[in-house]
Short mmCIF file of C-alpha atoms in Angstrom, two decimals:
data_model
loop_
_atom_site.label_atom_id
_atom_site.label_comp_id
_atom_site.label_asym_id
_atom_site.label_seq_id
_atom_site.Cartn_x
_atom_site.Cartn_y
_atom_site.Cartn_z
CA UNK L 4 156.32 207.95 -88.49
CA UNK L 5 154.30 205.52 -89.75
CA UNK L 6 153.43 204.66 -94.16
CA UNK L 7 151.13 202.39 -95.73
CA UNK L 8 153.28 199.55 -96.87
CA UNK L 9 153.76 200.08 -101.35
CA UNK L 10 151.94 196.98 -102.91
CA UNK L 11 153.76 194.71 -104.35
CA UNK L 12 157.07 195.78 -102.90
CA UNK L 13 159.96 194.09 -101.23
CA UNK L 14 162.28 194.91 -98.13
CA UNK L 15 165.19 193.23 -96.63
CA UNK L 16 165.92 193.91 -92.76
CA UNK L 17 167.63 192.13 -89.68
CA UNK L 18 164.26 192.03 -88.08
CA UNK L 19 160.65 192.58 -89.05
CA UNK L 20 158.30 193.25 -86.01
CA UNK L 21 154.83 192.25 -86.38
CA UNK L 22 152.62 194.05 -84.39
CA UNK L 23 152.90 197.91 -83.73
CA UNK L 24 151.15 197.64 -80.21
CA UNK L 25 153.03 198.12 -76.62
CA UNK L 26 155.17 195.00 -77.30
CA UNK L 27 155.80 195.30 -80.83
CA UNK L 28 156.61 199.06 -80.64
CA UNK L 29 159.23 198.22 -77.50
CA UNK L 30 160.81 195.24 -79.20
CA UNK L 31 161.42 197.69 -82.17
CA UNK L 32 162.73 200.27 -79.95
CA UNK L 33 165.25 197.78 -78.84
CA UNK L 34 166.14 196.58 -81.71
CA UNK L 35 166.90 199.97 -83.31
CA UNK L 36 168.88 201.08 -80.29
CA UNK L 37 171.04 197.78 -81.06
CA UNK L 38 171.81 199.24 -84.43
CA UNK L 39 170.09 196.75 -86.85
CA UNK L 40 167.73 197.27 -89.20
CA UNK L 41 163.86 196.91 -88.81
CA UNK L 42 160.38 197.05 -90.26
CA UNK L 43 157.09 196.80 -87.96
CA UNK L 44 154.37 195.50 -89.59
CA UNK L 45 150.58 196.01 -88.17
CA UNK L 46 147.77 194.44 -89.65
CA UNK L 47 145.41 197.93 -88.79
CA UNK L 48 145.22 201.42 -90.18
CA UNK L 49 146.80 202.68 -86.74
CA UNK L 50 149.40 201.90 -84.04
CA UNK L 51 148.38 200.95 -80.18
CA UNK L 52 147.41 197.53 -80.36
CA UNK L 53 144.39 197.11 -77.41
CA UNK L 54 145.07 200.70 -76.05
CA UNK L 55 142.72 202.69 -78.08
CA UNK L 56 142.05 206.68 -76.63
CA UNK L 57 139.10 208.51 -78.31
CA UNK L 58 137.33 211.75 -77.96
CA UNK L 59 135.40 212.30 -75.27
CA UNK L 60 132.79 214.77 -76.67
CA UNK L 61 131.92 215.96 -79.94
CA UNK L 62 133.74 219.02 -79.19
CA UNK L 63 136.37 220.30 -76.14
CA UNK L 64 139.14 218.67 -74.04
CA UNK L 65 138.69 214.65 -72.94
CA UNK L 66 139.21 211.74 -74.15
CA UNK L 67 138.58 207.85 -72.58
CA UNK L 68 140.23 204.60 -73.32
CA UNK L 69 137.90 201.86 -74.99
CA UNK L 70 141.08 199.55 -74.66
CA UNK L 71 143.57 198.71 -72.12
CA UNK L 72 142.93 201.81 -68.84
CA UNK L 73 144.92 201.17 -65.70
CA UNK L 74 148.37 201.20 -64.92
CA UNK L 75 150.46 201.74 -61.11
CA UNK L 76 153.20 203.89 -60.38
CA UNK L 77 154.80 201.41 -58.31
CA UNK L 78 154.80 197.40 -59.56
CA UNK L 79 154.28 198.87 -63.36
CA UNK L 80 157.25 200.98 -63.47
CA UNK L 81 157.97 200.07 -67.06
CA UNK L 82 154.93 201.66 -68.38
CA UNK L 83 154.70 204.19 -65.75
CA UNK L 84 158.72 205.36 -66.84
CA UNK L 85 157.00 205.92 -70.36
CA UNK L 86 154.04 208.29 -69.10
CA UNK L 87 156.81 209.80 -67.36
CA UNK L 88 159.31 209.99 -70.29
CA UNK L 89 156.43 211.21 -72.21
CA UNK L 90 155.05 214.29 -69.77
CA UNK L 91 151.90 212.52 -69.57
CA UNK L 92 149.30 213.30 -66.23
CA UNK L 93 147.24 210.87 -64.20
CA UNK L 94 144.33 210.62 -62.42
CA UNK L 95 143.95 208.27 -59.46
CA UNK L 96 141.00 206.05 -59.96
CA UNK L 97 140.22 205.25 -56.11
CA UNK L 98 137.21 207.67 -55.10
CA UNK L 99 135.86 207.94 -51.74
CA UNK L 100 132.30 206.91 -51.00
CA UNK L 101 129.72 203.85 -52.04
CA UNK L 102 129.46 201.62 -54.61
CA UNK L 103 126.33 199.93 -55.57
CA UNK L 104 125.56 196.81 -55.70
CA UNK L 105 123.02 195.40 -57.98
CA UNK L 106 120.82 192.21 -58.02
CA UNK L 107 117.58 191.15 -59.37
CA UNK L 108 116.11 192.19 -55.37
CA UNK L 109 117.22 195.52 -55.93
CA UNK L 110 119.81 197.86 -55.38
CA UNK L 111 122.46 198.32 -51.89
CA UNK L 112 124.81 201.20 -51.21
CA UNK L 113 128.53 199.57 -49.70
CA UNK L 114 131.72 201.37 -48.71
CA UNK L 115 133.67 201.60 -51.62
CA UNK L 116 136.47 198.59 -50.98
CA UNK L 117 134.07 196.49 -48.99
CA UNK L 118 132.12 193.74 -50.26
CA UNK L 119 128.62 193.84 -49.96
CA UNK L 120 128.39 190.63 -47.96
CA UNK L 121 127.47 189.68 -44.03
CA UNK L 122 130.25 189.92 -41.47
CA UNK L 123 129.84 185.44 -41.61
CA UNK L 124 130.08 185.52 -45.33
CA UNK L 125 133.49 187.98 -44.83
CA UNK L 126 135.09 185.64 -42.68
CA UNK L 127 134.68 182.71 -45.41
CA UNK L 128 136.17 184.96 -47.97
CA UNK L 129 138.95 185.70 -46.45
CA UNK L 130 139.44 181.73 -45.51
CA UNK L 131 139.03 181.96 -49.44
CA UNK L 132 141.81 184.45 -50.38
CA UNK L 133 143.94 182.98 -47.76
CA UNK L 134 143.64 179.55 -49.29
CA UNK L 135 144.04 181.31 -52.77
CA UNK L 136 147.42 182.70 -51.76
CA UNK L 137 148.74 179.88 -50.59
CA UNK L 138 148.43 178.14 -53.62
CA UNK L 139 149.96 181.60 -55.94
CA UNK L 140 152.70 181.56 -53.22
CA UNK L 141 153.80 177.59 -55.18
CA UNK L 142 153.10 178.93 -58.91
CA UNK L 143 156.75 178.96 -60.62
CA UNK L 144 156.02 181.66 -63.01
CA UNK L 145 159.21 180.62 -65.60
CA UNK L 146 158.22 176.83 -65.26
CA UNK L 147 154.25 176.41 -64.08
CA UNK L 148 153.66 172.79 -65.05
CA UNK L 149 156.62 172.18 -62.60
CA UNK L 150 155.63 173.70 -59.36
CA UNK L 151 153.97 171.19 -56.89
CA UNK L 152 150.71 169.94 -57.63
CA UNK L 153 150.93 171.45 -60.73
CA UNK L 154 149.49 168.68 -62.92
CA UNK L 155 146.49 168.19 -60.46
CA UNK L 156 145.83 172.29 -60.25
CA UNK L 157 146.09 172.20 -64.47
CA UNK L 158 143.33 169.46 -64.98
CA UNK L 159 140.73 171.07 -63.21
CA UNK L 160 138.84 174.10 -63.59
CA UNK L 161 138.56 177.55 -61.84
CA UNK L 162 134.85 176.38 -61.17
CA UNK L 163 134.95 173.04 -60.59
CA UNK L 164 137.76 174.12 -58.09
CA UNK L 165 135.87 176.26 -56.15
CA UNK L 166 133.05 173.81 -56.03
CA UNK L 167 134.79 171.09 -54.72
CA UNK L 168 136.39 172.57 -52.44
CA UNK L 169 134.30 175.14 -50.87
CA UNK L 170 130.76 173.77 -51.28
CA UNK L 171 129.69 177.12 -52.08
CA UNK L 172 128.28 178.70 -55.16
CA UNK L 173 128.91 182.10 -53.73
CA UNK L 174 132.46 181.75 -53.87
CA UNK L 175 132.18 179.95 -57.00
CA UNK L 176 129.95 182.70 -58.84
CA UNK L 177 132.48 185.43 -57.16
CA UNK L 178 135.96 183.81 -59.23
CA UNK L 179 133.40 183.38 -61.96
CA UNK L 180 132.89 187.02 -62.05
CA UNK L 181 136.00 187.78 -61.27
CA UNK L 182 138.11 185.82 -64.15
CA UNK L 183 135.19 187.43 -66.69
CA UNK L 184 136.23 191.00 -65.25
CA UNK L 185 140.19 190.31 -65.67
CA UNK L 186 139.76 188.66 -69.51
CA UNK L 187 136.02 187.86 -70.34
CA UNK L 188 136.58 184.41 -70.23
CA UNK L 189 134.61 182.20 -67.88
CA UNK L 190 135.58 180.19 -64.88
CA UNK L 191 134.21 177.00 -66.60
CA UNK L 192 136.77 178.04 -69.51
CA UNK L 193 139.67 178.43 -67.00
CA UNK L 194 142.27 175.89 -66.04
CA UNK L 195 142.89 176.57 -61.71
CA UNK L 196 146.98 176.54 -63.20
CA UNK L 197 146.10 179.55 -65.51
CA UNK L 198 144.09 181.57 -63.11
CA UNK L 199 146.94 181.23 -60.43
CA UNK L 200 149.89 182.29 -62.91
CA UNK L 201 147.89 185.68 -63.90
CA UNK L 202 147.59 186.12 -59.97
CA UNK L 203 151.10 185.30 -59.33
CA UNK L 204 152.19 187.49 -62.61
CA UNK L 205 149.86 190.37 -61.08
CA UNK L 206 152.03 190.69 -57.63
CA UNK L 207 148.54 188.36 -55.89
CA UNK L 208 145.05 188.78 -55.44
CA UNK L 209 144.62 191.77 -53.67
CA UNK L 210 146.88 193.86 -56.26
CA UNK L 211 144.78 192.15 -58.92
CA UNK L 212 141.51 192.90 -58.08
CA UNK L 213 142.67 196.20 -56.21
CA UNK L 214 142.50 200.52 -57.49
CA UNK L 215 144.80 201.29 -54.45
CA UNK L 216 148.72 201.71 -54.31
CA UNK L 217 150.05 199.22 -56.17
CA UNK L 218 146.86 197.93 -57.79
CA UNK L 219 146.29 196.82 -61.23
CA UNK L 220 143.29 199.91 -61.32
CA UNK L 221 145.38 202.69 -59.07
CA UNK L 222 145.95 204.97 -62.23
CA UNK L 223 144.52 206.38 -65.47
CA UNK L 224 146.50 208.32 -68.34
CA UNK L 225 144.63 211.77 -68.76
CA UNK L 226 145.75 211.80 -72.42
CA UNK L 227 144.74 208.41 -73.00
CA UNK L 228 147.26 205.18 -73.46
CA UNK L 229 147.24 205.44 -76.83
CA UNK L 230 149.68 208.58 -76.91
CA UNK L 231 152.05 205.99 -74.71
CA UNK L 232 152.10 203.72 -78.25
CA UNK L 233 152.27 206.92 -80.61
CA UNK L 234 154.72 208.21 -78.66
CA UNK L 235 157.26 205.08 -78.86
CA UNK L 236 156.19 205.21 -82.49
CA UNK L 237 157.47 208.56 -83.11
CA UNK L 238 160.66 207.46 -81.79
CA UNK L 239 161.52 204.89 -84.47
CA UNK L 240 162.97 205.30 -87.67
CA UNK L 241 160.70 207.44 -90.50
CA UNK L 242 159.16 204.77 -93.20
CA UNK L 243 160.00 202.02 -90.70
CA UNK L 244 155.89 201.54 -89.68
CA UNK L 245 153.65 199.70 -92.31
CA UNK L 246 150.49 199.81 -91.72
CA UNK L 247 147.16 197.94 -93.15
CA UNK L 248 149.50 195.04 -93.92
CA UNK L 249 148.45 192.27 -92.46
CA UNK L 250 150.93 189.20 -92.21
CA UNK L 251 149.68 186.30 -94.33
CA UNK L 252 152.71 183.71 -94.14
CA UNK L 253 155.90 183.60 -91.94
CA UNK L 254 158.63 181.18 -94.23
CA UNK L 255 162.12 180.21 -92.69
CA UNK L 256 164.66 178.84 -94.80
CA UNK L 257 165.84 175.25 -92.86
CA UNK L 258 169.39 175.42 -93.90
CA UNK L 259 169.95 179.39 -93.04
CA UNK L 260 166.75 180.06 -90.82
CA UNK L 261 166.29 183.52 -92.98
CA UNK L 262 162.71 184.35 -92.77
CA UNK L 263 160.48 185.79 -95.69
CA UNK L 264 157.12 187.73 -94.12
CA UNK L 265 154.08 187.56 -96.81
CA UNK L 266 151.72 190.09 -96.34
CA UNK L 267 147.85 190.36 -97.99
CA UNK L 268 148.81 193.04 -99.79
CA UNK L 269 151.88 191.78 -101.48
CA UNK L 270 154.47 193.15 -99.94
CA UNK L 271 157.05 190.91 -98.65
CA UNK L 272 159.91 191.46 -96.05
CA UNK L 273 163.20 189.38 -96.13
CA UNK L 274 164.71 188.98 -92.23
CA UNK L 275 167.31 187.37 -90.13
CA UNK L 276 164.37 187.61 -87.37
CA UNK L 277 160.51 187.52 -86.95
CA UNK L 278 159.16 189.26 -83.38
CA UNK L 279 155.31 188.28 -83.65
CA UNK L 280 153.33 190.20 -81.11
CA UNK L 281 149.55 188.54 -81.99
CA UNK L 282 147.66 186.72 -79.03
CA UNK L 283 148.16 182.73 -79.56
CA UNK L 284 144.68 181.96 -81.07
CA UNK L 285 145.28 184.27 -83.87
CA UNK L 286 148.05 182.63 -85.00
CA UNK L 287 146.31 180.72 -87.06
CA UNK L 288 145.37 183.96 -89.53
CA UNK L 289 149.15 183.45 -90.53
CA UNK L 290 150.79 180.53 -92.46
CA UNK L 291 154.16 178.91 -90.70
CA UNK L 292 156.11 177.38 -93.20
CA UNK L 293 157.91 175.06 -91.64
CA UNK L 294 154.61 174.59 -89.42
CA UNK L 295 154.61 175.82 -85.75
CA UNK L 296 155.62 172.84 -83.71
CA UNK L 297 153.03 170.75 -81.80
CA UNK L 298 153.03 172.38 -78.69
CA UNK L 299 152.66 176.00 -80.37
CA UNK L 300 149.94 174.21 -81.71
CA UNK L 301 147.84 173.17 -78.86
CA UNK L 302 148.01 177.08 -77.99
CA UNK L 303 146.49 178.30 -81.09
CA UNK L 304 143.97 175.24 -80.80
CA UNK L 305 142.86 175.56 -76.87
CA UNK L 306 143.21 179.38 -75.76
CA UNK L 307 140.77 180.98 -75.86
CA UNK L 308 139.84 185.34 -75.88
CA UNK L 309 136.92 186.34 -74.13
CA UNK L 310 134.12 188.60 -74.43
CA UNK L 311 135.40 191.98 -73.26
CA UNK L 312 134.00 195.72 -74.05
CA UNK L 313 133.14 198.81 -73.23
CA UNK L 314 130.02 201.15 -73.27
CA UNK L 315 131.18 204.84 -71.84
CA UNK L 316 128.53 207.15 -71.14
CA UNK L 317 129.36 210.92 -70.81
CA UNK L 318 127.98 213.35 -68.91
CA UNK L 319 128.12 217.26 -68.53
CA UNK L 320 128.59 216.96 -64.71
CA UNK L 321 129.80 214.47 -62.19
CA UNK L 322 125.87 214.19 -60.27
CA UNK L 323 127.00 210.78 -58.81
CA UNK L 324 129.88 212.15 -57.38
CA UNK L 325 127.97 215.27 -56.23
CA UNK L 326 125.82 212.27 -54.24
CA UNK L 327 128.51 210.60 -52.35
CA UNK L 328 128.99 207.80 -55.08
CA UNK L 329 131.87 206.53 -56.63
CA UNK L 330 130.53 205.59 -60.14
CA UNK L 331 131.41 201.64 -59.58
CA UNK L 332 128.57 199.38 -59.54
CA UNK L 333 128.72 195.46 -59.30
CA UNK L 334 125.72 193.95 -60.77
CA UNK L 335 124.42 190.34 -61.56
CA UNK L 336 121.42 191.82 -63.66
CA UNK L 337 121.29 193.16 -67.19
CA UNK L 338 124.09 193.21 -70.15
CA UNK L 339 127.33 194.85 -67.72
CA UNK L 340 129.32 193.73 -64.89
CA UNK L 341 130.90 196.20 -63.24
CA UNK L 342 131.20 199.95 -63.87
CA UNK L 343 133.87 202.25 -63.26
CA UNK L 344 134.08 205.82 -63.03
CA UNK L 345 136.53 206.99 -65.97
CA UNK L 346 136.65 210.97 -65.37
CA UNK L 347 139.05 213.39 -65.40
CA UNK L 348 137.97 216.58 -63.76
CA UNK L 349 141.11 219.12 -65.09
CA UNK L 350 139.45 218.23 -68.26
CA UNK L 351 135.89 218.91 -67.19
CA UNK L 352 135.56 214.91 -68.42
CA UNK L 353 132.75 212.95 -66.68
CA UNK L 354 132.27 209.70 -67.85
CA UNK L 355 130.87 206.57 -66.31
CA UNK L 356 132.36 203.13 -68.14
CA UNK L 357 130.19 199.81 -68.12
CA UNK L 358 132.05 196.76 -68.79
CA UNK L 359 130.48 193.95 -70.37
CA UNK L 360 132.07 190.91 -70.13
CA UNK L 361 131.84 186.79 -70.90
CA UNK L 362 128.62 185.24 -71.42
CA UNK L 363 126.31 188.04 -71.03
CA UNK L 364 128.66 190.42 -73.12
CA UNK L 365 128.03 188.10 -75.57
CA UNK L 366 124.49 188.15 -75.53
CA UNK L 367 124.21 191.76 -75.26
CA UNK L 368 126.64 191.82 -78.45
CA UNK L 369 124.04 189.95 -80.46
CA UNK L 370 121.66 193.05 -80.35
CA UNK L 371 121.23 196.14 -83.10
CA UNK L 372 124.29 199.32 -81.70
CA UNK L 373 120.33 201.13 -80.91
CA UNK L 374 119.40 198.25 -78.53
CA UNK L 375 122.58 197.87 -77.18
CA UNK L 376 123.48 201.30 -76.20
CA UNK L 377 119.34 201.32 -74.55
CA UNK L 378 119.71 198.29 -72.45
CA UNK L 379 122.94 199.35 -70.83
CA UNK L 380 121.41 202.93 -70.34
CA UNK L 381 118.26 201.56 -68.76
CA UNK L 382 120.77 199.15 -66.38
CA UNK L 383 122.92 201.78 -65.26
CA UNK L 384 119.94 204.64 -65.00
CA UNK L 385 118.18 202.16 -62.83
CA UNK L 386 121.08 201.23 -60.59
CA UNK L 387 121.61 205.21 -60.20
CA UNK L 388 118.35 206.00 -59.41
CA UNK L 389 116.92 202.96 -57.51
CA UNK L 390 119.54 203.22 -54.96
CA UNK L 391 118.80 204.90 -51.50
CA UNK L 392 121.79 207.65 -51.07
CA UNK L 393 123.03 207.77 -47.48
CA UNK L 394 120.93 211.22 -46.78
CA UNK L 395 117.39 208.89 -47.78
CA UNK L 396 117.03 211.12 -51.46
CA UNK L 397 117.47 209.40 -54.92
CA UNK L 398 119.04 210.64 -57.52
CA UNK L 399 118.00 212.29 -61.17
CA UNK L 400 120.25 210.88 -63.88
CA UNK L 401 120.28 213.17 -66.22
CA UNK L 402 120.79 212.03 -70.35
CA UNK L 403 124.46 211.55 -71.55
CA UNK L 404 125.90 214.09 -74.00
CA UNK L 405 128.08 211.35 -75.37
CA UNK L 406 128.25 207.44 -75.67
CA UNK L 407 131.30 205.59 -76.65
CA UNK L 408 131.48 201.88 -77.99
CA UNK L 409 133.88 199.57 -78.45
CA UNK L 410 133.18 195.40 -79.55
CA UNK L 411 136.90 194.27 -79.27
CA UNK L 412 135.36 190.68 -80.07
CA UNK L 413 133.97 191.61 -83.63
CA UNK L 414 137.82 193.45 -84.69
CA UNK L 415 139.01 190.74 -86.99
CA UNK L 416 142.91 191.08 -85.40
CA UNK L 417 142.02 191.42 -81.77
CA UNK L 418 138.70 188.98 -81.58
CA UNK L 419 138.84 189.47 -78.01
CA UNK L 420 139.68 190.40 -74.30
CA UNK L 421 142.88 191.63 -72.69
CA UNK L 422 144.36 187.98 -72.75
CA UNK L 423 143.33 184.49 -73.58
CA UNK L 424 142.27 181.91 -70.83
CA UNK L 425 144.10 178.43 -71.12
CA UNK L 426 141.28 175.34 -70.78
CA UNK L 427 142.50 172.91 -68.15
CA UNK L 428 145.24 170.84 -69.21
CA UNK L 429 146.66 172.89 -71.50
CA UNK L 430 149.55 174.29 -69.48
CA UNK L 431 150.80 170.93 -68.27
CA UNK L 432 150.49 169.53 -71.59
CA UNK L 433 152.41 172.03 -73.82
CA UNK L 434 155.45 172.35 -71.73
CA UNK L 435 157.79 174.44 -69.91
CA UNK L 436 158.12 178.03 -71.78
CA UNK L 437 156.14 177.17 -73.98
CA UNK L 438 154.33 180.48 -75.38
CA UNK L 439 158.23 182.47 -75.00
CA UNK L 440 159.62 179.93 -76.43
CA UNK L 441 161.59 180.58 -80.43
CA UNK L 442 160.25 178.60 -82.83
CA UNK L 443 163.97 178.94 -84.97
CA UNK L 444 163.88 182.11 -86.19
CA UNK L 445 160.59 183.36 -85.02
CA UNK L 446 160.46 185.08 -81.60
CA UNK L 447 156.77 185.54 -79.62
CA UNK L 448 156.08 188.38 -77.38
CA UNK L 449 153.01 189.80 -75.92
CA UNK L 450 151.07 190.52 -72.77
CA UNK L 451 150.00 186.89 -72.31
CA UNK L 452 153.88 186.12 -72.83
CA UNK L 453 154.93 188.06 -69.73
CA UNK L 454 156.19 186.84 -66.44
CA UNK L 455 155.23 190.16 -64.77
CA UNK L 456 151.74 191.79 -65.41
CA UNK L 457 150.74 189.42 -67.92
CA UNK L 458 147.45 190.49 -69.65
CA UNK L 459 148.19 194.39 -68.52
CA UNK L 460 150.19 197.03 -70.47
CA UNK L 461 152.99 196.80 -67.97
CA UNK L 462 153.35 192.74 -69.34
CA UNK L 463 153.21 194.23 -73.07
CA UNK L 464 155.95 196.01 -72.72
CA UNK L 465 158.40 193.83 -70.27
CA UNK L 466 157.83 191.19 -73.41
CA UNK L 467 158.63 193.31 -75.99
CA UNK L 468 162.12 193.99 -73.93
CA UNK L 469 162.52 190.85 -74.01
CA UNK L 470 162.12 189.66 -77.55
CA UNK L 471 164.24 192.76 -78.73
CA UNK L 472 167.23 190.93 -76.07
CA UNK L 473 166.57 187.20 -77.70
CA UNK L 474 167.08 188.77 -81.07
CA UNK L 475 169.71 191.16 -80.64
CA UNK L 476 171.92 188.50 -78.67
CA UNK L 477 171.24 185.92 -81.15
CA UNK L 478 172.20 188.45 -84.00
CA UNK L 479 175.38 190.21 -82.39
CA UNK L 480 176.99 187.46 -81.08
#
C-alpha cells in the first residue's frame, strides 16, 4: 500500500499528489482511474490526514476519532458512498434527554436541542438566525467577493458584526462560541464574509450547528474515519504511497510548466502536475519556485488555524446515559467547550469527548499532559455531578478506564483546527477563486477549498474530485 520513500532517489510521474489525507487520497484515485501515472507524497508516518481513529481501551473492541467525527447520510453523500462502499456501520449521534449547561453560577439541565435561554431571549435568537439566513441566502459560493454587499460584509468582523448590529453581547458571545466550536478560531479573528461562506457551504445554520437528519453531527463511523482513508489507500497502486517525506520545494519549468517536487529527505519527483492538499498557512513550509503569486500569498500570510482538540474520557459503563443525560455539556467555565457523547454501544464503547477550542484551548495547552488531563476531569466530573437529574438525585462519576489526547495545534503539518478562518478583508482582497485557483502547473485542493462542506470530510473529498478533473482534462486533452 503504502513505502517509505528510498533517500536520495528519483521518480518521474504525470502527477505527484501531496497529501495522503481524504483529498489527496481521492484526487489520486482519480487520477489512476484516468490511466496516468502517480505518486502521493505525505509528510507523516501514516495516511488520513485530520481523521485519526485510535483504540479505545488498552484491550477489547472500540475505537474513537481524535480527528475529523461526523458525517450525514443525506447532504454528505460523497463520504457517506465510501462508508458504504467500504461495509462500514454507524451510530447516530442524536440521544434523547438533557444536556447541561455550565456557567460559573452553576450547573442547568435543558432538553437536548433547546437552548438554555428564557422564552424572551428565544424569540431574539431566532430574529438572529433569521437575519443570519438572509444574509447566507446572498453568499455566491463560486464568486463571494461578488455577491451584494460583499465588500462591506468582508471588512468587518463576526464580532464586531454582531455588536453593531444587535447591541447584545449574548448574541455576540454565542457566534463567538460558535465559530471556536466549528474551527477554533475566534469571532474577533473572523471576517462576517468567511463565516457566511462556511454556512452557505454547510447547507445553513441549522444543518451546521445541528446532530439531526442532515446535520453536520447526525453520524459517527463505528470503525473510526480513518479506515475511510486506509481504505481508498488500499485501492491505489502498490509503492505508489511515500510516506515521512515531507515536500520541501515545488519547481515549474516556465517554458514547459514540468514540475520537480523536493522532498527533506532527498527524494525528488519529476511531474506534468502538482495536486497540493496542505491548508493555506502551511504553505509556507514549502518553497514555490516561480513564487506563488500575490494573491496565494495573502492566504498563506492572513489565514489563520485555530486551537482545536480533543480530551476523550472512557468509561466501563454509560452512567450518564443510565441518568437521562445525553453526554453534551455547553460550558463557559474551565479548559472545554462543549462535550459530546462519542459511544458506540455494539462495541460496549462508552466514551465522553471534551472539546477544547480557541483561546481557552490554548491556555489549557500551555499546561504539563498531568495537569491537563486533571483540569478537564475535574470540569467535566463537576458538571456531572453538580447537576440536579430530573428525579432530584445526583450522580456518582465513576474514574475513566481510559483517556485519549490529541493537540492537533502542536503536529508540525496540521498546526491546527478543521479549517483556517480568513481575517476581514481577506476574501475581497485576494479575488474571485482564489484558493481553487492553478497556480500553472500546481493544482490546490482541500477541505477549505470546497464549495460544499468546506472544513468537513464531505468538502475533503468533493475537492480532491475536483483537482483529479483539472488535471486529468488538462493532461488528456
Amino acid at each position: 500500500m503504502a513505502s517509505q520513500s528510498n533517500i536520495g532517489s528519483s521518480k518521474t510521474v504525470d502527477v505527484v499528489v501531496i497529501g495522503a489525507g481524504l483529498s489527496g487520497l481521492r484526487a489520486a484515485l482519480g487520477v489512476q482511474a484516468a490511466g496516468l501515472s502517480y505518486a502521493v507524497v505525505e509528510a507523516i508516518d501514516r495516511v488520513g490526514g485530520k481523521t485519526l481513529t485510535v483504540p479505545s481501551k488498552k484491550s477489547g473492541p472500540g475505537v474513537n476519532d481524535v480527528g475529523a467525527a461526523w458525517i450525514n447520510d443525506t447532504t454528505q453523500s460523497e463520504i457517506y458512498k465510501l462508508v458504504q462502499k467500504y461495509g462500514l456501520q454507524v451510530e447516530t449521534q442524536e440521544i434523547p434527554g438533557h444536556d447541561i449547561f455550565q456557567s460559573p453560577e452553576g450547573c442547568v439541565l435543558f432538553k437536548h436541542g433547546e437552548l438554555p435561554v428564557s422564552e424572551e431571549d428565544k424569540a431574539a435568537l431566532a430574529q438572529v438566525l433569521a437575519h443570519f439566513n438572509d444574509l447566507v441566502s446572498d453568499v455566491n459560493l463560486e464568486d463571494p467577493g461578488s455577491g451584494p454587499n460583499a465588500k462591506e460584509l468582508d471588512s468587518v468582523s463576526l464580532q464586531e458584526y454582531c455588536i453593531q448590529t444587535f447591541q447584545s453581547e449574548l448574541i455576540a458571545g454565542l457566534f463567538d462560541t460558535i465559530i471556536q466550536s466549528l474551527i477554533g478560531v475566534e469571532a474577533k479573528d473572523v471576517s462576517l464574509l468567511a463565516f457566511l461562506i462556511s454556512l452557505k457551504a454547510g447547507t445553513g445554520f441549522e444543518a451546521v450547528t445541528s446532530d439531526g437528519k442532515n446535520g453536520g453531527q447526525q453520524l459517527r463511523v463505528r470503525q473510526g474515519n480513518q479506515t475511510i482513508s486506509q481504505n481508498m489507500a488500499k485501492e491505489l497502486k502498490p509503492g505508489s504511497i511515500h510516506l515521512s517525506s515531507p515536500v520541501t520545494e515545488i519547481k515549474q519549468d516556465p517554458a514547459t510548466g514540468a514540475c520537480t517536487v523536493h522532498t527533506s529527505n532527498n527524494t525528488t519527483f519529476h511531474a506534468k502536475k502538482v495536486i497540493l492538499s496542505v491548508a493555506t498557512p502551511l504553505y509556507k513550509k514549502i518553497t514555490f519556485d516561480p513564487p506563488l503569486p500575490e494573491y496565494k500569498q495573502l492566504l498563506v500570510k492572513e489565514n489563520k488555524l485555530g486551537y482545536y482538540s480533543k480530551i476523550i474520557f472512557v468509561f466501563d459503563r454509560p452512567f450518564w446515559r443510565a441518568a437521562g443525560l445525553t453526554g453534551a455539556i455547553q460550558s463557559q467555565t474551565g479548559p472545554f467547550t462543549f462535550t459530546m457523547d462519542n459511544s458506540f454501544p455494539d462495541d460496549e464503547q462508552w466514551s465522553i469527548a471534551c472539546f477544547t477550542v480557541g483561546r481557552r484551548g490554548r491556555e489549557w495547552s500551555q499546561l504539563s499532559q498531568e495537569e491537563r488531563r486533571q483540569t478537564a476531569w475535574e470540569q467535566l466530573r463537576s458538571a456531572l455531578e453538580n447537576t440536579d437529574l430530573p428525579s432530584g438525585e445526583k450522580i456518582k462519576v465513576p474514574e475513566p478506564i481510559n483517556v485519549l489526547e490529541y493537540e492537533w495545534t502542536k503536529q508540525d503539518f496540521f498546526l491546527g483546527g478543521p479549517e483556517p478562518g480568513s481575517p476581514p478583508g481577506v476574501i475581497s482582497r485576494v479575488g474571485k477563486d482564489a484558493v481553487r485557483k492553478p497556480f500553472g502547473s500546481v493544482h490546490f485542493v482541500g477541505t477549505e477549498t470546497a464549495l460544499h462542506w468546506k472544513g468537513y470530510m464531505e468538502g475533503a473529498v468533493r475537492s480532491g474530485d475536483r483537482g483529479a478533473k483539472e488535471v486529468v482534462e488538462a493532461l488528456t486533452k
